[in-house]
mmCIF file of C-alpha atoms and ligand atoms in Angstrom:
data_model
loop_
_atom_site.group_PDB
_atom_site.id
_atom_site.type_symbol
_atom_site.label_atom_id
_atom_site.label_comp_id
_atom_site.label_asym_id
_atom_site.label_seq_id
_atom_site.Cartn_x
_atom_site.Cartn_y
_atom_site.Cartn_z
ATOM 1 C CA MET A 1 -70.015 -210.888 -0.850
ATOM 2 C CA ILE A 2 -68.526 -207.770 0.721
ATOM 3 C CA LEU A 3 -65.262 -208.190 2.641
ATOM 4 C CA VAL A 4 -64.796 -205.646 5.436
ATOM 5 C CA LEU A 5 -61.293 -205.258 6.864
ATOM 6 C CA GLY A 6 -60.947 -204.224 10.512
ATOM 7 C CA GLY A 7 -64.034 -206.137 11.612
ATOM 8 C CA GLY A 8 -63.570 -205.369 15.319
ATOM 9 C CA GLY A 9 -63.986 -201.606 14.908
ATOM 10 C CA GLN A 10 -67.090 -199.538 15.611
ATOM 11 C CA LEU A 11 -67.850 -198.822 11.958
ATOM 12 C CA ALA A 12 -67.224 -202.398 10.826
ATOM 13 C CA ARG A 13 -69.445 -203.811 13.572
ATOM 14 C CA GLU A 14 -72.246 -201.471 12.520
ATOM 15 C CA LEU A 15 -71.784 -202.534 8.891
ATOM 16 C CA ASP A 16 -71.895 -206.170 9.937
ATOM 17 C CA GLY A 17 -75.081 -205.730 11.967
ATOM 18 C CA LEU A 18 -76.844 -203.690 9.315
ATOM 19 C CA ALA A 19 -75.876 -206.097 6.543
ATOM 20 C CA SER A 20 -77.177 -209.118 8.424
ATOM 21 C CA ALA A 21 -80.445 -207.280 9.238
ATOM 22 C CA ARG A 22 -80.856 -206.570 5.527
ATOM 23 C CA GLY A 23 -79.735 -209.905 4.173
ATOM 24 C CA VAL A 24 -76.621 -208.439 2.542
ATOM 25 C CA ALA A 25 -73.762 -210.953 2.329
ATOM 26 C CA LEU A 26 -70.875 -209.406 4.239
ATOM 27 C CA THR A 27 -67.992 -210.786 6.238
ATOM 28 C CA ALA A 28 -65.966 -208.673 8.646
ATOM 29 C CA PRO A 29 -63.067 -210.571 10.225
ATOM 30 C CA PRO A 30 -61.490 -208.768 13.196
ATOM 31 C CA ARG A 31 -57.781 -208.049 13.398
ATOM 32 C CA ARG A 32 -56.983 -211.311 15.253
ATOM 33 C CA GLU A 33 -58.358 -213.216 12.242
ATOM 34 C CA LEU A 34 -57.101 -210.903 9.499
ATOM 35 C CA ASP A 35 -54.300 -208.400 10.011
ATOM 36 C CA ILE A 36 -54.229 -205.971 7.083
ATOM 37 C CA THR A 37 -50.465 -205.580 7.373
ATOM 38 C CA ASP A 38 -50.158 -209.293 6.514
ATOM 39 C CA THR A 39 -50.244 -209.233 2.717
ATOM 40 C CA ASP A 40 -50.473 -213.014 2.352
ATOM 41 C CA ALA A 41 -53.364 -213.208 4.814
ATOM 42 C CA VAL A 42 -55.259 -210.500 2.914
ATOM 43 C CA ALA A 43 -54.635 -212.313 -0.379
ATOM 44 C CA ALA A 44 -55.885 -215.572 1.166
ATOM 45 C CA ALA A 45 -59.014 -213.867 2.553
ATOM 46 C CA ILE A 46 -59.779 -212.357 -0.857
ATOM 47 C CA ALA A 47 -59.220 -215.728 -2.547
ATOM 48 C CA ARG A 48 -61.449 -217.480 -0.001
ATOM 49 C CA THR A 49 -64.347 -215.001 0.154
ATOM 50 C CA LYS A 50 -64.248 -213.865 -3.501
ATOM 51 C CA PRO A 51 -65.694 -210.448 -2.609
ATOM 52 C CA ALA A 52 -67.387 -208.176 -5.132
ATOM 53 C CA LEU A 53 -66.259 -205.227 -2.985
ATOM 54 C CA VAL A 54 -63.625 -204.720 -0.296
ATOM 55 C CA ILE A 55 -64.247 -202.114 2.412
ATOM 56 C CA ASN A 56 -61.234 -201.010 4.423
ATOM 57 C CA ALA A 57 -62.533 -199.998 7.860
ATOM 58 C CA ALA A 58 -59.300 -201.048 9.581
ATOM 59 C CA ALA A 59 -57.183 -198.242 10.935
ATOM 60 C CA TYR A 60 -54.816 -197.215 13.667
ATOM 61 C CA THR A 61 -57.147 -194.625 15.236
ATOM 62 C CA ALA A 62 -55.307 -193.633 18.450
ATOM 63 C CA VAL A 63 -54.754 -189.999 17.406
ATOM 64 C CA ASP A 64 -52.563 -188.991 20.371
ATOM 65 C CA ARG A 65 -50.631 -192.258 20.701
ATOM 66 C CA ALA A 66 -49.790 -192.044 17.011
ATOM 67 C CA GLU A 67 -47.464 -189.128 17.824
ATOM 68 C CA THR A 68 -45.069 -191.617 19.439
ATOM 69 C CA GLU A 69 -45.982 -194.679 17.332
ATOM 70 C CA ALA A 70 -45.561 -193.229 13.867
ATOM 71 C CA ALA A 71 -44.177 -196.430 12.349
ATOM 72 C CA VAL A 72 -47.208 -198.506 13.396
ATOM 73 C CA ALA A 73 -49.648 -195.784 12.296
ATOM 74 C CA MET A 74 -47.951 -195.590 8.893
ATOM 75 C CA ALA A 75 -47.862 -199.383 8.504
ATOM 76 C CA VAL A 76 -51.605 -199.755 9.207
ATOM 77 C CA ASN A 77 -52.986 -196.519 7.749
ATOM 78 C CA ALA A 78 -50.710 -195.961 4.765
ATOM 79 C CA GLU A 79 -48.656 -198.969 3.668
ATOM 80 C CA ALA A 80 -51.266 -201.700 4.181
ATOM 81 C CA PRO A 81 -54.107 -199.819 2.376
ATOM 82 C CA GLY A 82 -51.773 -199.291 -0.589
ATOM 83 C CA ARG A 83 -51.065 -203.016 -0.786
ATOM 84 C CA VAL A 84 -54.748 -203.922 -0.322
ATOM 85 C CA ALA A 85 -55.623 -201.489 -3.141
ATOM 86 C CA ALA A 86 -53.047 -203.119 -5.415
ATOM 87 C CA GLN A 87 -54.424 -206.585 -4.602
ATOM 88 C CA CYS A 88 -57.974 -205.437 -5.377
ATOM 89 C CA ASP A 89 -56.905 -203.699 -8.550
ATOM 90 C CA ALA A 90 -55.086 -206.781 -9.825
ATOM 91 C CA ILE A 91 -58.361 -208.722 -9.895
ATOM 92 C CA GLY A 92 -60.715 -205.842 -10.707
ATOM 93 C CA ILE A 93 -62.445 -205.555 -7.306
ATOM 94 C CA PRO A 94 -63.374 -202.043 -6.158
ATOM 95 C CA LEU A 95 -62.045 -200.767 -2.828
ATOM 96 C CA LEU A 96 -64.062 -198.519 -0.536
ATOM 97 C CA HIS A 97 -61.468 -196.967 1.766
ATOM 98 C CA VAL A 98 -62.459 -194.892 4.800
ATOM 99 C CA SER A 99 -60.506 -191.743 5.614
ATOM 100 C CA THR A 100 -60.746 -188.727 7.865
ATOM 101 C CA ASP A 101 -61.231 -184.984 8.300
ATOM 102 C CA TYR A 102 -57.863 -184.991 10.112
ATOM 103 C CA VAL A 103 -56.071 -184.934 6.739
ATOM 104 C CA PHE A 104 -56.848 -181.186 6.801
ATOM 105 C CA ALA A 105 -55.168 -178.456 8.849
ATOM 106 C CA GLY A 106 -58.469 -176.882 9.878
ATOM 107 C CA ASP A 107 -57.552 -173.288 9.088
ATOM 108 C CA LYS A 108 -60.052 -172.893 6.223
ATOM 109 C CA GLN A 109 -62.994 -170.611 6.999
ATOM 110 C CA THR A 110 -65.527 -172.678 5.024
ATOM 111 C CA PRO A 111 -66.245 -176.448 4.821
ATOM 112 C CA TYR A 112 -63.502 -178.538 3.232
ATOM 113 C CA ARG A 113 -64.127 -179.824 -0.274
ATOM 114 C CA GLU A 114 -62.674 -183.043 -1.650
ATOM 115 C CA ASP A 115 -60.147 -181.205 -3.810
ATOM 116 C CA ASP A 116 -58.803 -178.932 -1.067
ATOM 117 C CA PRO A 117 -55.134 -179.659 -0.419
ATOM 118 C CA VAL A 118 -54.437 -181.935 2.534
ATOM 119 C CA SER A 119 -52.175 -180.619 5.264
ATOM 120 C CA PRO A 120 -52.433 -182.815 8.370
ATOM 121 C CA LEU A 121 -51.460 -181.460 11.780
ATOM 122 C CA GLY A 122 -50.404 -184.765 13.348
ATOM 123 C CA VAL A 123 -49.027 -188.228 12.668
ATOM 124 C CA TYR A 124 -52.469 -189.885 12.503
ATOM 125 C CA GLY A 125 -53.685 -187.389 9.882
ATOM 126 C CA ALA A 126 -50.415 -187.712 7.981
ATOM 127 C CA SER A 127 -50.687 -191.507 7.964
ATOM 128 C CA LYS A 128 -54.280 -191.348 6.710
ATOM 129 C CA ALA A 129 -53.320 -188.801 4.011
ATOM 130 C CA ALA A 130 -50.493 -191.119 2.947
ATOM 131 C CA GLY A 131 -52.992 -194.003 2.866
ATOM 132 C CA GLU A 132 -55.283 -192.043 0.571
ATOM 133 C CA ALA A 133 -52.360 -191.317 -1.764
ATOM 134 C CA ALA A 134 -51.307 -194.970 -1.746
ATOM 135 C CA VAL A 135 -54.848 -196.136 -2.578
ATOM 136 C CA ARG A 136 -55.158 -193.609 -5.430
ATOM 137 C CA ALA A 137 -51.793 -194.668 -6.841
ATOM 138 C CA ALA A 138 -52.492 -198.407 -6.657
ATOM 139 C CA ALA A 139 -56.120 -198.788 -7.747
ATOM 140 C CA ALA A 140 -58.228 -197.073 -10.374
ATOM 141 C CA ARG A 141 -61.424 -198.567 -8.924
ATOM 142 C CA HIS A 142 -61.386 -196.895 -5.540
ATOM 143 C CA LEU A 143 -63.719 -194.712 -3.539
ATOM 144 C CA ILE A 144 -62.129 -192.869 -0.624
ATOM 145 C CA LEU A 145 -64.792 -191.814 1.847
ATOM 146 C CA ARG A 146 -63.677 -189.156 4.325
ATOM 147 C CA THR A 147 -65.798 -188.883 7.429
ATOM 148 C CA ALA A 148 -65.524 -187.211 10.826
ATOM 149 C CA TRP A 149 -66.321 -187.371 14.553
ATOM 150 C CA VAL A 150 -67.589 -190.952 14.332
ATOM 151 C CA TYR A 151 -69.621 -192.427 17.197
ATOM 152 C CA GLY A 152 -72.034 -195.288 17.733
ATOM 153 C CA ALA A 153 -73.128 -198.022 20.081
ATOM 154 C CA HIS A 154 -70.032 -200.171 19.447
ATOM 155 C CA GLY A 155 -66.507 -199.371 20.540
ATOM 156 C CA ALA A 156 -64.998 -196.332 22.213
ATOM 157 C CA ASN A 157 -65.961 -192.860 21.074
ATOM 158 C CA PHE A 158 -66.674 -189.309 22.281
ATOM 159 C CA LEU A 159 -70.404 -189.914 22.768
ATOM 160 C CA LYS A 160 -69.812 -192.907 25.021
ATOM 161 C CA THR A 161 -67.160 -190.993 26.976
ATOM 162 C CA MET A 162 -69.660 -188.151 27.554
ATOM 163 C CA LEU A 163 -72.315 -190.636 28.715
ATOM 164 C CA ARG A 164 -69.854 -192.071 31.236
ATOM 165 C CA LEU A 165 -68.744 -188.624 32.459
ATOM 166 C CA ALA A 166 -72.379 -187.505 32.765
ATOM 167 C CA ARG A 167 -72.884 -190.424 35.150
ATOM 168 C CA GLU A 168 -69.728 -189.714 37.150
ATOM 169 C CA ARG A 169 -69.382 -185.919 37.301
ATOM 170 C CA ASP A 170 -71.376 -182.766 37.948
ATOM 171 C CA GLU A 171 -69.341 -180.698 35.491
ATOM 172 C CA LEU A 172 -67.967 -181.614 32.057
ATOM 173 C CA ARG A 173 -65.351 -179.250 30.578
ATOM 174 C CA VAL A 174 -65.350 -179.583 26.801
ATOM 175 C CA VAL A 175 -63.437 -177.866 23.998
ATOM 176 C CA ALA A 176 -65.583 -175.261 22.216
ATOM 177 C CA ASP A 177 -63.190 -173.953 19.553
ATOM 178 C CA GLN A 178 -62.969 -177.069 17.337
ATOM 179 C CA HIS A 179 -65.823 -177.485 14.908
ATOM 180 C CA GLY A 180 -67.053 -180.490 12.946
ATOM 181 C CA SER A 181 -69.977 -182.732 12.073
ATOM 182 C CA PRO A 182 -70.721 -185.686 14.361
ATOM 183 C CA THR A 183 -71.327 -188.806 12.294
ATOM 184 C CA SER A 184 -73.122 -191.894 13.552
ATOM 185 C CA THR A 185 -71.802 -195.285 12.546
ATOM 186 C CA ARG A 186 -75.433 -196.092 11.691
ATOM 187 C CA SER A 187 -75.723 -193.322 9.078
ATOM 188 C CA LEU A 188 -72.256 -193.982 7.759
ATOM 189 C CA ALA A 189 -72.868 -197.728 7.432
ATOM 190 C CA GLU A 190 -76.225 -197.070 5.765
ATOM 191 C CA ALA A 191 -74.586 -194.756 3.249
ATOM 192 C CA MET A 192 -71.859 -197.314 2.551
ATOM 193 C CA LEU A 193 -74.340 -200.139 1.982
ATOM 194 C CA LEU A 194 -76.405 -197.792 -0.208
ATOM 195 C CA ILE A 195 -73.480 -197.070 -2.533
ATOM 196 C CA ALA A 196 -72.006 -200.591 -2.464
ATOM 197 C CA PRO A 197 -74.154 -201.906 -5.367
ATOM 198 C CA ARG A 198 -73.214 -198.865 -7.465
ATOM 199 C CA LEU A 199 -69.516 -199.523 -6.878
ATOM 200 C CA ILE A 200 -69.881 -203.222 -7.682
ATOM 201 C CA GLU A 201 -71.751 -202.373 -10.876
ATOM 202 C CA ALA A 202 -69.186 -199.730 -11.862
ATOM 203 C CA ALA A 203 -66.333 -202.199 -11.388
ATOM 204 C CA GLY A 204 -67.523 -204.057 -14.468
ATOM 205 C CA ALA A 205 -67.118 -201.001 -16.676
ATOM 206 C CA SER A 206 -63.717 -200.033 -17.996
ATOM 207 C CA ALA A 207 -64.037 -196.486 -16.642
ATOM 208 C CA SER A 208 -66.535 -194.822 -14.352
ATOM 209 C CA PRO A 209 -66.947 -191.268 -13.073
ATOM 210 C CA LEU A 210 -67.790 -192.736 -9.647
ATOM 211 C CA TRP A 211 -64.212 -193.413 -8.592
ATOM 212 C CA GLY A 212 -62.535 -190.786 -6.471
ATOM 213 C CA THR A 213 -62.749 -189.044 -3.111
ATOM 214 C CA TYR A 214 -65.954 -188.103 -1.280
ATOM 215 C CA HIS A 215 -66.984 -186.549 2.011
ATOM 216 C CA PHE A 216 -69.800 -187.986 4.111
ATOM 217 C CA CYS A 217 -70.716 -186.955 7.651
ATOM 218 C CA GLY A 218 -73.690 -186.005 9.792
ATOM 219 C CA THR A 219 -75.687 -183.060 8.439
ATOM 220 C CA GLY A 220 -75.069 -179.821 10.281
ATOM 221 C CA GLU A 221 -72.135 -178.737 12.387
ATOM 222 C CA THR A 222 -71.228 -177.999 15.969
ATOM 223 C CA SER A 223 -68.298 -177.841 18.381
ATOM 224 C CA TRP A 224 -67.254 -180.636 20.752
ATOM 225 C CA HIS A 225 -68.904 -178.512 23.452
ATOM 226 C CA GLY A 226 -72.124 -178.239 21.415
ATOM 227 C CA PHE A 227 -72.040 -181.990 20.783
ATOM 228 C CA ALA A 228 -71.514 -182.730 24.494
ATOM 229 C CA THR A 229 -74.300 -180.329 25.509
ATOM 230 C CA GLU A 230 -76.799 -182.145 23.277
ATOM 231 C CA ILE A 231 -75.592 -185.572 24.458
ATOM 232 C CA VAL A 232 -76.078 -184.527 28.083
ATOM 233 C CA ARG A 233 -79.548 -183.203 27.284
ATOM 234 C CA ALA A 234 -80.464 -186.456 25.499
ATOM 235 C CA GLN A 235 -79.200 -188.718 28.292
ATOM 236 C CA ALA A 236 -81.029 -186.687 30.968
ATOM 237 C CA ARG A 237 -84.331 -188.112 29.701
ATOM 238 C CA PHE A 238 -83.130 -191.584 30.648
ATOM 239 C CA THR A 239 -80.988 -190.893 33.693
ATOM 240 C CA GLY A 240 -82.345 -187.656 35.183
ATOM 241 C CA ARG A 241 -78.729 -186.431 35.435
ATOM 242 C CA SER A 242 -77.955 -182.903 34.220
ATOM 243 C CA PRO A 243 -74.301 -182.038 34.760
ATOM 244 C CA VAL A 244 -73.104 -178.602 33.639
ATOM 245 C CA VAL A 245 -71.212 -178.584 30.336
ATOM 246 C CA THR A 246 -68.596 -175.823 30.482
ATOM 247 C CA PRO A 247 -66.942 -174.549 27.283
ATOM 248 C CA ILE A 248 -63.136 -174.445 27.339
ATOM 249 C CA SER A 249 -60.504 -173.628 24.717
ATOM 250 C CA THR A 250 -58.126 -176.041 23.009
ATOM 251 C CA ALA A 251 -55.314 -174.309 24.921
ATOM 252 C CA GLU A 252 -56.961 -175.361 28.200
ATOM 253 C CA TYR A 253 -57.027 -179.027 27.112
ATOM 254 C CA PRO A 254 -53.575 -179.764 25.690
ATOM 255 C CA THR A 255 -53.172 -183.077 23.840
ATOM 256 C CA PRO A 256 -50.089 -184.679 22.251
ATOM 257 C CA ALA A 257 -51.602 -184.323 18.746
ATOM 258 C CA ARG A 258 -52.899 -181.026 17.402
ATOM 259 C CA ARG A 259 -56.416 -181.174 15.967
ATOM 260 C CA PRO A 260 -58.058 -179.094 13.227
ATOM 261 C CA ALA A 261 -60.131 -176.105 14.440
ATOM 262 C CA ASN A 262 -62.393 -176.457 11.416
ATOM 263 C CA ALA A 263 -63.064 -180.096 10.557
ATOM 264 C CA ILE A 264 -66.303 -179.414 8.688
ATOM 265 C CA LEU A 265 -66.548 -181.379 5.443
ATOM 266 C CA ASP A 266 -68.614 -180.293 2.445
ATOM 267 C CA THR A 267 -70.778 -183.304 1.527
ATOM 268 C CA ALA A 268 -72.342 -181.850 -1.651
ATOM 269 C CA LYS A 269 -70.400 -184.170 -3.986
ATOM 270 C CA PHE A 270 -71.645 -187.326 -2.248
ATOM 271 C CA ALA A 271 -75.228 -185.969 -2.236
ATOM 272 C CA ALA A 272 -75.076 -185.021 -5.927
ATOM 273 C CA THR A 273 -73.550 -188.354 -6.982
ATOM 274 C CA PHE A 274 -75.555 -190.743 -4.813
ATOM 275 C CA GLY A 275 -78.685 -188.688 -4.027
ATOM 276 C CA HIS A 276 -78.225 -189.185 -0.295
ATOM 277 C CA ARG A 277 -77.368 -187.135 2.776
ATOM 278 C CA ALA A 278 -77.074 -188.135 6.435
ATOM 279 C CA PRO A 279 -79.862 -187.055 8.769
ATOM 280 C CA PRO A 280 -79.242 -183.997 10.991
ATOM 281 C CA TRP A 281 -76.533 -184.969 13.494
ATOM 282 C CA GLN A 282 -78.850 -184.202 16.432
ATOM 283 C CA SER A 283 -81.436 -186.852 15.499
ATOM 284 C CA ASP A 284 -78.758 -189.484 14.887
ATOM 285 C CA MET A 285 -77.173 -188.641 18.239
ATOM 286 C CA GLN A 286 -80.520 -188.976 20.043
ATOM 287 C CA ALA A 287 -81.092 -192.377 18.442
ATOM 288 C CA ALA A 288 -77.625 -193.551 19.492
ATOM 289 C CA VAL A 289 -78.076 -192.342 23.087
ATOM 290 C CA ALA A 290 -81.421 -194.144 23.277
ATOM 291 C CA GLU A 291 -79.911 -197.320 21.814
ATOM 292 C CA ILE A 292 -76.999 -197.312 24.257
ATOM 293 C CA LEU A 293 -78.954 -196.375 27.380
ATOM 294 C CA MET A 294 -81.856 -198.704 26.699
ATOM 295 C CA GLU A 295 -79.396 -201.582 26.307
ATOM 296 C CA LYS A 296 -77.450 -200.619 29.464
ATOM 297 C CA PRO A 297 -79.725 -198.543 31.690
HETATM 298 N N1 NAP B 301 -63.472 -192.631 14.996
HETATM 299 C C1 NAP B 301 -63.532 -191.457 14.387
HETATM 300 O O1 NAP B 301 -63.919 -190.443 14.973
HETATM 301 C C2 NAP B 301 -63.161 -191.342 12.933
HETATM 302 C C3 NAP B 301 -63.221 -190.073 12.323
HETATM 303 C C4 NAP B 301 -62.917 -189.971 10.963
HETATM 304 C C5 NAP B 301 -62.536 -191.097 10.251
HETATM 305 N N2 NAP B 301 -62.451 -192.302 10.880
HETATM 306 C C6 NAP B 301 -62.049 -193.457 10.087
HETATM 307 O O2 NAP B 301 -63.109 -194.379 10.094
HETATM 308 C C7 NAP B 301 -62.567 -195.710 9.904
HETATM 309 C C8 NAP B 301 -63.183 -196.641 10.932
HETATM 310 O O3 NAP B 301 -62.743 -196.209 12.213
HETATM 311 P P1 NAP B 301 -63.539 -196.578 13.545
HETATM 312 O O4 NAP B 301 -64.099 -195.313 14.080
HETATM 313 O O5 NAP B 301 -64.410 -197.754 13.318
HETATM 314 O O6 NAP B 301 -62.284 -196.950 14.463
HETATM 315 P P2 NAP B 301 -62.041 -198.179 15.439
HETATM 316 O O7 NAP B 301 -63.270 -198.472 16.210
HETATM 317 O O8 NAP B 301 -60.775 -197.833 16.161
HETATM 318 O O9 NAP B 301 -61.792 -199.396 14.453
HETATM 319 C C9 NAP B 301 -60.604 -199.603 13.777
HETATM 320 C C10 NAP B 301 -60.395 -201.095 13.764
HETATM 321 O O10 NAP B 301 -59.234 -201.363 12.979
HETATM 322 C C11 NAP B 301 -58.577 -202.431 13.613
HETATM 323 N N3 NAP B 301 -57.182 -202.553 13.209
HETATM 324 C C12 NAP B 301 -56.116 -201.848 13.636
HETATM 325 N N4 NAP B 301 -55.002 -202.311 13.057
HETATM 326 C C13 NAP B 301 -55.380 -203.358 12.268
HETATM 327 C C14 NAP B 301 -54.686 -204.272 11.449
HETATM 328 N N5 NAP B 301 -53.350 -204.202 11.307
HETATM 329 N N6 NAP B 301 -55.400 -205.214 10.790
HETATM 330 C C15 NAP B 301 -56.743 -205.305 10.934
HETATM 331 N N7 NAP B 301 -57.447 -204.475 11.698
HETATM 332 C C16 NAP B 301 -56.768 -203.512 12.359
HETATM 333 C C17 NAP B 301 -58.681 -202.137 15.083
HETATM 334 O O11 NAP B 301 -58.427 -203.303 15.810
HETATM 335 P P3 NAP B 301 -57.914 -203.234 17.333
HETATM 336 O O12 NAP B 301 -59.093 -202.714 18.098
HETATM 337 O O13 NAP B 301 -57.542 -204.625 17.627
HETATM 338 O O14 NAP B 301 -56.782 -202.260 17.338
HETATM 339 C C18 NAP B 301 -60.118 -201.677 15.167
HETATM 340 O O15 NAP B 301 -60.986 -202.772 15.417
HETATM 341 C C19 NAP B 301 -61.056 -195.557 9.972
HETATM 342 O O16 NAP B 301 -60.546 -195.488 8.666
HETATM 343 C C20 NAP B 301 -60.856 -194.218 10.648
HETATM 344 O O17 NAP B 301 -59.629 -193.628 10.280
HETATM 345 C C21 NAP B 301 -62.774 -192.462 12.205
#
């Protein structure tokens, strides 16, 4: 059994769906059933489900709101993961903890590697960086998986916002000077289920080179403007709508939290260790647009 924390989120829902399609035993209670800040509730869930692996997909993900809700962001993204890691470690269960490109400042000229120093620009990134540190300190058997620009059919995300705006507006103004790699929940969930048996197997050994920090995101890179342009092109086949996508600068779209200009993650370590890369981000995006628009034409 795999226990996924944060079962209401877009990644967790994708994991849940994929696992049931594949006959993988996985349970993903949403926050109302299991709050990760409630240590006793997490202990009870672990005792009840007896998981071979815990995946922490729960997070406070409101990047801008985090600027004024630092205590909540830290409680969910930093303190709770540290306690979950300690609980897993005490009984020898591995923890797969999801983290983010926003732990980096974004001023590097090349893709970020796992061992580059973290230097978050905002409270959300700082809380996630603190969560990574807490997990590393509390559990030897951990895998921290940093990903970026996550979208999918479930939940709120940039792709779904662009689909809505493409319906409502004739012009979309989108930031062109922040770069990253769009990552579908489908590819991310597939990668996580692919590595899950390796982590479960490694947990039985006293030491394994598998534990540590990895990057996984869609293959290739673009800007938010490039991402939006391709989303608009993909949806046009279903809707016939072709709004203009105008590039703007970060300065023209001020937000409470600063975001990294370069959020591109180097995924070579994951590929070398697990022999797997995500598909090109464009093909994943097209599949997601088709899935969403064919469900809700
Ligand atoms: N979305 C992105 O672009 C992105 C990029 C890089 C990394 N990540 C990371 O990917 C992981 C999955 O994020 P996601 O995209 O699936 O975000 P999401 O859709 O916002 O899901 C996060 C889930 O965590 C739940 N949650 C919040 N506080 C909780 C608590 N105290 N106990 C239990 N559950 C709680 C939320 O519940 P409520 O809805 O009730 O608040 C939500 O269902 C996170 O670690 C995130 O930091 C995301």
